[in-house]
Amino acid sequence: MLNTAEPKTGNNPLAKPEIKEVIDRILDENRDRPGGLMVVLNEIQGQVGYVSEPIQLYVANRMQIPPSTVHGVVSFYSFFTTTPRGAHTIKFCMGTACYVGGVPQIIEKAKQVLGINPGQTTPDGQITLELCRCVGACSQAPVITVDEEVVGRIRPNKFPQIVHPLQKKAENN
């Protein structure tokens, strides 16, 4: 359930002027279009990276629609997230072929290597783990995606080789 109280500034992305400017621009450009709410939320997800409760309330207020309508859309569609994702996202395909092919063991290896569960982000903000439905690459099962790139026929012992370059990129930045 959406908390309709005024958001506190400590955890409010709108307290950052650059984020508020991006959201205001998106709202100004799209709020009157047919299907405007979906367009607005999709643009915010793409440019800000997430649609938190304070952002949802702000959008509802600016578009003059009930907060429950905005929250309903955000919570219904799995591509919207309410918390920031890491710089890199690894998704585990939970389709039948991948599940039977060993994706649960790959998830266990990921948890060991990164110290987080699916739905979480590493403390350094670099890697987010997520579960997803079938990605349509059943012939390559089991499959994960790394930043939307499909990696097939993966085995648990290969997961560290996939994730270490992402961690090295973070160390070099």
Coordinates of C-alpha atoms in Angstrom, one line a residue:
M1 CA 0.0 0.0 0.0
L2 CA 1.2 3.4 -0.9
N3 CA 2.0 5.8 1.9
T4 CA 0.2 9.1 1.0
A5 CA 1.9 11.1 3.7
E6 CA 4.4 13.8 2.5
P7 CA 7.7 12.1 1.9
K8 CA 10.6 13.0 4.2
T9 CA 13.6 14.5 2.4
G10 CA 16.2 11.9 3.7
N11 CA 15.0 9.1 1.3
N12 CA 13.3 11.3 -1.2
P13 CA 14.9 11.3 -4.7
L14 CA 12.9 14.5 -5.4
A15 CA 15.1 16.3 -3.0
K16 CA 17.8 16.1 -5.6
P17 CA 17.2 19.0 -8.1
E18 CA 18.6 17.1 -11.0
I19 CA 16.1 14.2 -10.5
K20 CA 13.2 16.6 -10.0
E21 CA 14.1 18.5 -13.2
V22 CA 14.2 15.2 -15.2
I23 CA 10.8 14.2 -13.8
D24 CA 9.3 17.6 -14.4
R25 CA 10.5 17.5 -18.1
I26 CA 9.0 14.1 -18.6
L27 CA 5.7 15.1 -17.1
D28 CA 5.6 18.3 -19.1
E29 CA 6.2 16.5 -22.4
N30 CA 4.0 13.5 -21.8
R31 CA 1.2 13.9 -19.3
D32 CA -1.5 15.0 -21.8
R33 CA -0.7 12.2 -24.3
P34 CA -3.1 9.2 -24.6
G35 CA -1.7 6.6 -22.2
G36 CA 0.3 9.4 -20.7
L37 CA 0.7 7.7 -17.3
M38 CA 2.4 4.6 -18.8
V39 CA 4.6 6.9 -21.0
V40 CA 5.6 9.0 -18.0
L41 CA 6.3 6.1 -15.7
N42 CA 8.3 4.3 -18.4
E43 CA 10.4 7.4 -19.1
I44 CA 11.0 7.9 -15.4
Q45 CA 12.1 4.2 -15.0
G46 CA 14.4 4.6 -17.9
Q47 CA 16.0 7.9 -16.9
V48 CA 15.9 7.9 -13.1
G49 CA 16.2 4.1 -12.8
Y50 CA 13.2 3.5 -10.4
V51 CA 9.8 4.8 -9.5
S52 CA 9.8 5.2 -5.7
E53 CA 6.8 6.1 -3.6
P54 CA 7.7 9.8 -3.4
I55 CA 8.0 9.8 -7.2
Q56 CA 4.7 8.0 -7.5
L57 CA 3.0 10.6 -5.3
Y58 CA 4.6 13.5 -7.2
V59 CA 3.4 12.0 -10.5
A60 CA -0.1 11.5 -9.2
N61 CA -0.2 15.1 -7.9
R62 CA 1.1 16.6 -11.1
M63 CA -1.2 14.5 -13.3
Q64 CA -4.1 15.1 -11.0
I65 CA -4.9 11.4 -10.7
P66 CA -5.3 9.2 -7.5
P67 CA -2.0 8.0 -6.1
S68 CA -3.6 4.5 -6.1
T69 CA -3.8 4.6 -9.9
V70 CA -0.1 5.3 -10.2
H71 CA 0.8 2.7 -7.6
G72 CA -1.4 0.2 -9.3
V73 CA 0.5 0.6 -12.5
V74 CA 3.9 0.5 -10.9
S75 CA 3.1 -2.6 -8.8
F76 CA 1.4 -4.5 -11.7
Y77 CA 4.2 -4.3 -14.3
S78 CA 7.4 -6.1 -13.4
F79 CA 9.7 -3.8 -15.3
F80 CA 9.0 -1.0 -12.9
T81 CA 11.1 -1.0 -9.7
T82 CA 10.6 1.1 -6.6
T83 CA 14.2 1.1 -5.5
P84 CA 17.4 1.9 -7.3
R85 CA 19.1 -0.9 -9.2
G86 CA 22.8 -1.5 -9.4
A87 CA 24.9 -0.3 -12.3
H88 CA 24.6 -3.8 -13.7
T89 CA 21.6 -6.1 -13.5
I90 CA 21.8 -9.9 -13.7
K91 CA 18.5 -11.7 -14.3
F92 CA 17.9 -15.4 -13.8
C93 CA 15.4 -16.9 -16.2
M94 CA 12.8 -18.9 -14.3
G95 CA 11.2 -20.5 -17.4
T96 CA 10.7 -24.2 -17.3
A97 CA 13.7 -25.2 -19.5
C98 CA 16.0 -23.0 -17.5
Y99 CA 14.6 -24.0 -14.1
V100 CA 15.0 -27.7 -15.0
G101 CA 18.3 -27.0 -16.6
G102 CA 19.9 -25.7 -13.4
V103 CA 19.1 -22.1 -12.8
P104 CA 18.4 -22.7 -9.0
Q105 CA 22.0 -23.9 -8.6
I106 CA 23.2 -20.8 -10.5
I107 CA 21.2 -18.6 -8.1
E108 CA 22.8 -20.3 -5.1
K109 CA 26.3 -19.7 -6.6
A110 CA 25.4 -16.1 -7.2
K111 CA 24.3 -15.7 -3.6
Q112 CA 27.6 -17.2 -2.4
V113 CA 29.7 -15.0 -4.7
L114 CA 27.9 -11.7 -4.2
G115 CA 26.4 -12.2 -0.8
I116 CA 23.0 -11.0 -1.9
N117 CA 19.6 -12.6 -2.8
P118 CA 17.6 -12.0 -5.9
G119 CA 15.8 -8.7 -5.5
Q120 CA 18.8 -7.1 -3.8
T121 CA 21.7 -4.9 -4.8
T122 CA 25.3 -5.3 -3.7
P123 CA 26.3 -2.8 -1.0
D124 CA 28.5 -0.9 -3.4
G125 CA 25.5 -0.4 -5.7
Q126 CA 27.1 -2.2 -8.6
I127 CA 25.1 -5.4 -9.2
T128 CA 21.4 -6.2 -8.8
L129 CA 20.1 -9.7 -9.0
E130 CA 16.6 -10.3 -10.3
L131 CA 14.4 -13.2 -11.3
C132 CA 12.5 -13.0 -14.6
R133 CA 10.1 -15.1 -16.6
C134 CA 11.2 -16.9 -19.8
V135 CA 13.5 -14.8 -21.9
G136 CA 12.8 -16.9 -25.0
A137 CA 16.2 -18.6 -25.3
C138 CA 15.1 -22.0 -24.2
S139 CA 17.5 -23.8 -26.6
Q140 CA 20.4 -22.2 -24.6
A141 CA 19.0 -23.2 -21.2
P142 CA 19.9 -22.4 -18.5
V143 CA 20.0 -18.7 -19.3
I144 CA 20.8 -15.5 -17.4
T145 CA 20.9 -12.0 -18.8
V146 CA 23.7 -9.6 -17.9
D147 CA 22.6 -6.0 -18.6
E148 CA 20.0 -7.4 -21.1
E149 CA 22.6 -9.5 -22.9
V150 CA 21.7 -13.2 -23.0
V151 CA 24.2 -15.6 -21.6
G152 CA 23.3 -19.2 -22.3
R153 CA 24.3 -22.7 -21.2
I154 CA 25.7 -21.3 -18.0
R155 CA 26.8 -23.6 -15.2
P156 CA 27.3 -22.5 -11.5
N157 CA 31.1 -22.8 -11.7
K158 CA 31.1 -20.2 -14.6
F159 CA 29.1 -17.6 -12.7
P160 CA 32.2 -16.0 -11.0
Q161 CA 33.9 -15.6 -14.5
I162 CA 30.8 -13.7 -15.6
V163 CA 30.5 -11.5 -12.6
H164 CA 34.2 -10.7 -11.9
P165 CA 34.6 -8.4 -14.9
L166 CA 31.6 -6.4 -13.7
Q167 CA 33.2 -6.0 -10.3
K168 CA 36.5 -5.0 -11.8
K169 CA 34.8 -2.3 -13.9
A170 CA 33.4 -0.9 -10.6
E171 CA 36.8 -1.0 -8.9
N172 CA 38.3 1.0 -11.9
N173 CA 35.7 3.7 -11.8

